Short mmCIF file of C-alpha atoms in Angstrom, two decimals:
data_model
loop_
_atom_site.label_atom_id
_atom_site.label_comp_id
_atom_site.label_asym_id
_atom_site.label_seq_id
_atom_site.Cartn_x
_atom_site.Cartn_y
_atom_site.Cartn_z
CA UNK A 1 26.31 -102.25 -20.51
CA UNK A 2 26.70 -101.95 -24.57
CA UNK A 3 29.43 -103.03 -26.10
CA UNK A 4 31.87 -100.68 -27.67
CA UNK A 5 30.76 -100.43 -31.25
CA UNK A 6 32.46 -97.11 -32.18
CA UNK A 7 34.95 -94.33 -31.85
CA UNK A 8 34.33 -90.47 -32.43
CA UNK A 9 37.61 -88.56 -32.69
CA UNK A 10 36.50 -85.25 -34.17
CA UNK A 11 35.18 -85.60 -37.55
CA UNK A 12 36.49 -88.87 -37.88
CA UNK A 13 34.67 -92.48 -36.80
CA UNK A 14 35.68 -95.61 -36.10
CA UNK A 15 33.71 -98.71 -35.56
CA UNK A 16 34.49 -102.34 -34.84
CA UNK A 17 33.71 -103.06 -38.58
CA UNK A 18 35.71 -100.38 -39.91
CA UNK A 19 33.47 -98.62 -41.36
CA UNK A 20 33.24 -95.12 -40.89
CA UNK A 21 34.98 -91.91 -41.95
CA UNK A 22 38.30 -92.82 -40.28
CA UNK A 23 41.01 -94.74 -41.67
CA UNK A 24 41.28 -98.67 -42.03
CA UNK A 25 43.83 -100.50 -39.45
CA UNK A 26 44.35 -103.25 -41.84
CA UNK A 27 48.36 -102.79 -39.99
CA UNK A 28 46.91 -103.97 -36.39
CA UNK A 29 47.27 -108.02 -37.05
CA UNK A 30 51.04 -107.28 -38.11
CA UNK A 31 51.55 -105.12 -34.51
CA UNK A 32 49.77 -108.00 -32.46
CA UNK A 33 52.21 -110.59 -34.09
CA UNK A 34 55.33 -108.21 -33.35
CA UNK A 35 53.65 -107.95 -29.83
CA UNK A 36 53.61 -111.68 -29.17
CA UNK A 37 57.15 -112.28 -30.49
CA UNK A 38 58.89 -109.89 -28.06
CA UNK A 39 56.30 -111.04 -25.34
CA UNK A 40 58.10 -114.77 -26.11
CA UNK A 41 61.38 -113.36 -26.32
CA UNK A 42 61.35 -112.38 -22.30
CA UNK A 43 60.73 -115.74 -20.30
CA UNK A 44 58.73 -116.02 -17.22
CA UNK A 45 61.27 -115.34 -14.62
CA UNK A 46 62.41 -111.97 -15.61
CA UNK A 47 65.61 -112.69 -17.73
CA UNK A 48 65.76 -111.20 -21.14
CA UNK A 49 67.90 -113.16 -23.50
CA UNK A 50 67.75 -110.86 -26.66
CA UNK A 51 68.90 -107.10 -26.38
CA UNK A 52 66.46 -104.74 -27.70
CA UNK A 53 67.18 -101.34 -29.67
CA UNK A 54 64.45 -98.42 -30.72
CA UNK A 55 64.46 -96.58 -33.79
CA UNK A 56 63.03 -93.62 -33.93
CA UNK A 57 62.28 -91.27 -37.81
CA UNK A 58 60.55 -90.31 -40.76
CA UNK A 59 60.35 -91.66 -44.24
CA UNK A 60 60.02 -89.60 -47.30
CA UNK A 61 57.90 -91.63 -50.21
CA UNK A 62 55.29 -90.85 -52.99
CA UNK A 63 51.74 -91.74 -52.31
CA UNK A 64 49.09 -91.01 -54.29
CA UNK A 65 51.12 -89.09 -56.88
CA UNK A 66 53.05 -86.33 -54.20
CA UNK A 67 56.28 -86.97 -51.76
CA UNK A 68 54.70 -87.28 -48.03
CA UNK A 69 56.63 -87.63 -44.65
CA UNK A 70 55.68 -90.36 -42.81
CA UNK A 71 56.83 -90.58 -38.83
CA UNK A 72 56.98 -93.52 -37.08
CA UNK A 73 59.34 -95.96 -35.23
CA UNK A 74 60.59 -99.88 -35.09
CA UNK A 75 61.59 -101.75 -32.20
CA UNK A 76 64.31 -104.39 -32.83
CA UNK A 77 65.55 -107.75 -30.50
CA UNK A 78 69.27 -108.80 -31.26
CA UNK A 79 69.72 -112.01 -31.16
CA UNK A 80 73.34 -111.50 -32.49
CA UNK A 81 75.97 -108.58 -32.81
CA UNK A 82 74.77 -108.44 -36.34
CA UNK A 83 71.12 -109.99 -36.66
CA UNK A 84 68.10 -108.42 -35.74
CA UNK A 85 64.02 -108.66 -36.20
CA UNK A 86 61.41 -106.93 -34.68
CA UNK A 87 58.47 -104.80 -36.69
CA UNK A 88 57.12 -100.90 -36.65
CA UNK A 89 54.64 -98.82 -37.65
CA UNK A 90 54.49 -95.57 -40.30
CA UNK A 91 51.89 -93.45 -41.02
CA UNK A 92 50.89 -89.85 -42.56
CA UNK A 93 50.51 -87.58 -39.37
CA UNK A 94 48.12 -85.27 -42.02
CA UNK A 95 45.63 -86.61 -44.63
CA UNK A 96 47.35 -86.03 -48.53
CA UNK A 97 45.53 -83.50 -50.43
CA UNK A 98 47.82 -83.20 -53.38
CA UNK A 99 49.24 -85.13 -56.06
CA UNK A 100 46.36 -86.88 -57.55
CA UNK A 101 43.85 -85.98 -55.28
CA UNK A 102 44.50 -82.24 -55.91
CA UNK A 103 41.52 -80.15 -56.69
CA UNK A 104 39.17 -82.94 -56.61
CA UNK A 105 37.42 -82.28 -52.82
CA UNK A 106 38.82 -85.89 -51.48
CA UNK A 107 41.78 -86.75 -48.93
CA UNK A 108 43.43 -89.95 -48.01
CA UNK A 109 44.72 -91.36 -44.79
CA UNK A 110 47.58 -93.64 -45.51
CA UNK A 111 49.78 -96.14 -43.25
CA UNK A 112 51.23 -99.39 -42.42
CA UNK A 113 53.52 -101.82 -40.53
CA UNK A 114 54.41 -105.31 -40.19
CA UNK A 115 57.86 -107.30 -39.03
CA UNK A 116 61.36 -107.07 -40.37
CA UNK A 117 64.81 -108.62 -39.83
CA UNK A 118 68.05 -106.73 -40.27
CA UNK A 119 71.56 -107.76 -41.21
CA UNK A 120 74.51 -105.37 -40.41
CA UNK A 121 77.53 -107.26 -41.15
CA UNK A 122 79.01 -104.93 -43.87
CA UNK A 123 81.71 -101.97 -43.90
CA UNK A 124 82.55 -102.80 -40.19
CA UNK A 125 79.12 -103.11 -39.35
CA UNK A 126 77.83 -99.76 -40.09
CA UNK A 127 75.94 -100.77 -43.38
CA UNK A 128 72.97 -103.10 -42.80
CA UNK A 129 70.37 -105.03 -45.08
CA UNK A 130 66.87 -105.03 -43.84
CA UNK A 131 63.05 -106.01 -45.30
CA UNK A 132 59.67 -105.31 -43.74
CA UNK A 133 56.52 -107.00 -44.52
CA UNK A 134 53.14 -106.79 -43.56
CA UNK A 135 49.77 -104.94 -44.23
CA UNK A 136 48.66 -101.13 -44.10
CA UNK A 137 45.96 -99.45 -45.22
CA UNK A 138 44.72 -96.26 -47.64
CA UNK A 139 41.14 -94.58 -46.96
CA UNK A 140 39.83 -91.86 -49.54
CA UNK A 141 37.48 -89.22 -47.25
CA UNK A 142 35.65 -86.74 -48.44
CA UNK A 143 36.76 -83.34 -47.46
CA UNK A 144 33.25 -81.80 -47.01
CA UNK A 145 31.65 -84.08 -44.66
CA UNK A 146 34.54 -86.39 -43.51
CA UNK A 147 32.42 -89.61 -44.88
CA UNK A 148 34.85 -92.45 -46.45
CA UNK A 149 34.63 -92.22 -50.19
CA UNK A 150 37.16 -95.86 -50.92
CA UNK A 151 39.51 -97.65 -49.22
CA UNK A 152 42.00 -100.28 -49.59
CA UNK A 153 43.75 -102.76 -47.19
CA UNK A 154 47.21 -104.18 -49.16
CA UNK A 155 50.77 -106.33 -48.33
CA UNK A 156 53.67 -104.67 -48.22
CA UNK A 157 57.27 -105.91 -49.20
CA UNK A 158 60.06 -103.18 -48.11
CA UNK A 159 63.68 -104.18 -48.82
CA UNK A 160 66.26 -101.27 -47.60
CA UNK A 161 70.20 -100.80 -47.25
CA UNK A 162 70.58 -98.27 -44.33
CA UNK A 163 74.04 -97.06 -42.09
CA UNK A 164 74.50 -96.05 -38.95
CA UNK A 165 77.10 -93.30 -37.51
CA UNK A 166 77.76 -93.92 -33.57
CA UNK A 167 76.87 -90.66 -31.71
CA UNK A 168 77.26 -92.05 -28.30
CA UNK A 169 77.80 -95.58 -26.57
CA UNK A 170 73.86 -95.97 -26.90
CA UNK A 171 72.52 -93.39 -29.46
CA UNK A 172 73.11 -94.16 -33.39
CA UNK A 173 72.25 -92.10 -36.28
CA UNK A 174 70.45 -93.70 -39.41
CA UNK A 175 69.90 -92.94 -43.18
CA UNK A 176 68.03 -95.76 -45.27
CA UNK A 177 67.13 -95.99 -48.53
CA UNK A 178 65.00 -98.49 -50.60
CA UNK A 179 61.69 -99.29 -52.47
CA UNK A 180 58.28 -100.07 -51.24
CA UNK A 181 56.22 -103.04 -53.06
CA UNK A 182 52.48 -103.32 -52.55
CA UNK A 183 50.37 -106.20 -53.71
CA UNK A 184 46.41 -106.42 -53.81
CA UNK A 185 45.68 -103.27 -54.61
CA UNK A 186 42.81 -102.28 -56.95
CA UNK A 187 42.32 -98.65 -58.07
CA UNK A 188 41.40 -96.44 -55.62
CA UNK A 189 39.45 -92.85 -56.36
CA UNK A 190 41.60 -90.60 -57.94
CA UNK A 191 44.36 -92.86 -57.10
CA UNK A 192 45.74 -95.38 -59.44
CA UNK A 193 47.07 -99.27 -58.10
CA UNK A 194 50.13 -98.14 -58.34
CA UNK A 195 50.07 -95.48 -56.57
CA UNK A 196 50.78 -96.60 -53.23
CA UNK A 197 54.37 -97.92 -54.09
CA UNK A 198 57.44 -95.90 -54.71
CA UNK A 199 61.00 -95.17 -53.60
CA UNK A 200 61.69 -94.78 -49.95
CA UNK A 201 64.82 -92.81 -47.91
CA UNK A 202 64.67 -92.05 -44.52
CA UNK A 203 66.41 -90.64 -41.53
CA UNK A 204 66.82 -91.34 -37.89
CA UNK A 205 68.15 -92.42 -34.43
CA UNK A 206 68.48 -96.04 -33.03
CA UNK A 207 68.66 -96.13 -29.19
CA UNK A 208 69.85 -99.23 -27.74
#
């Protein structure tokens, strides 16, 4: 049989080289690594020694010029009452038209992920201190035929402050606010270096 060497999702393609019309997953070594700490963090007879919480939201944050939602969700060991790490994923459900790339017949994918810790030892532990790092990923696609125009594959540094309101006795709510640094980004079409950092608040729930 022949190996898998590509992907059709509609108009979009992905192959094992990453070329195509889809977008780069420059954010799938950061997952793996996330994947192997939590697999380390449950030993081989069953007994897990780190208590694990979910959050669950969407980021608001410029890319490429405009303000874009971008979903996604973290998944967090304890390994005290007030230390945490863990890593997640975010990512534009819809390609961005606008800002920069407004008029001009191009789109762009955008999204990323990588590992954090958090600190929540402030105001009676409802404040916390967190960072993510890791890589993501920005594709330019041409509208008309769906063929990739550019892309970029970047580092990520994303410090935030965020609090938490107890709904329940295992549901929290979340608001976060901070600033997203990128490094190793050239100029993409239409879309300057800069333009995939910026200012970053978000909303939530953390189950646990």
């Amino acid at each position: 049989m022949a190996p898998f060497t590509h992907l059709k999702i509609g108009r979009r393609t992905f192959d094992r080289e990453g070329s195509g019309a889809g977008p780069r997953t420059g954010w799938i070594l950061p997952i793996c690594f996330v994947a192997l700490v939590l697999g380390a963090a449950q030993p081989a007879n069953g007994q897990v020694i780190a208590r694990a919480a979910i959050d669950v939201g969407v980021k608001a944050s410029p890319v490429a010029g405009a303000t874009h939602l971008l979903p996604g969700a973290r998944l967090w060991f304890s390994i005290s009452d007030n230390f945490r790490f863990g890593g997640g994923v975010w990512a534009m459900p819809q390609a961005a038209r606008d800002g920069t790339l407004k008029d001009s017949g191009l789109e762009m994918d955008f999204g990323y992920g990588g590992i954090g810790i958090e600190w929540s030892g402030f105001w009676q532990n409802r404040l916390a201190a967190r960072t993510h790092f890791g890589a993501g990923s920005a594709t330019i696609i041409d509208q008309a035929t769906g063929a990739r125009v550019d892309s970029e594959s970047f580092m990520f540094l994303e410090p935030e402050v965020a609090t938490h309101f107890p709904l329940t006795s295992w549901l929290q709510a979340e608001a976060s606010a901070g600033y997203r640094l990128t490094f190793g980004v050239s100029e993409l079409a239409r879309v300057e270096s800069t333009g995939l950092r910026g200012w970053v608040v978000g909303v939530g729930i953390r189950i646990r």
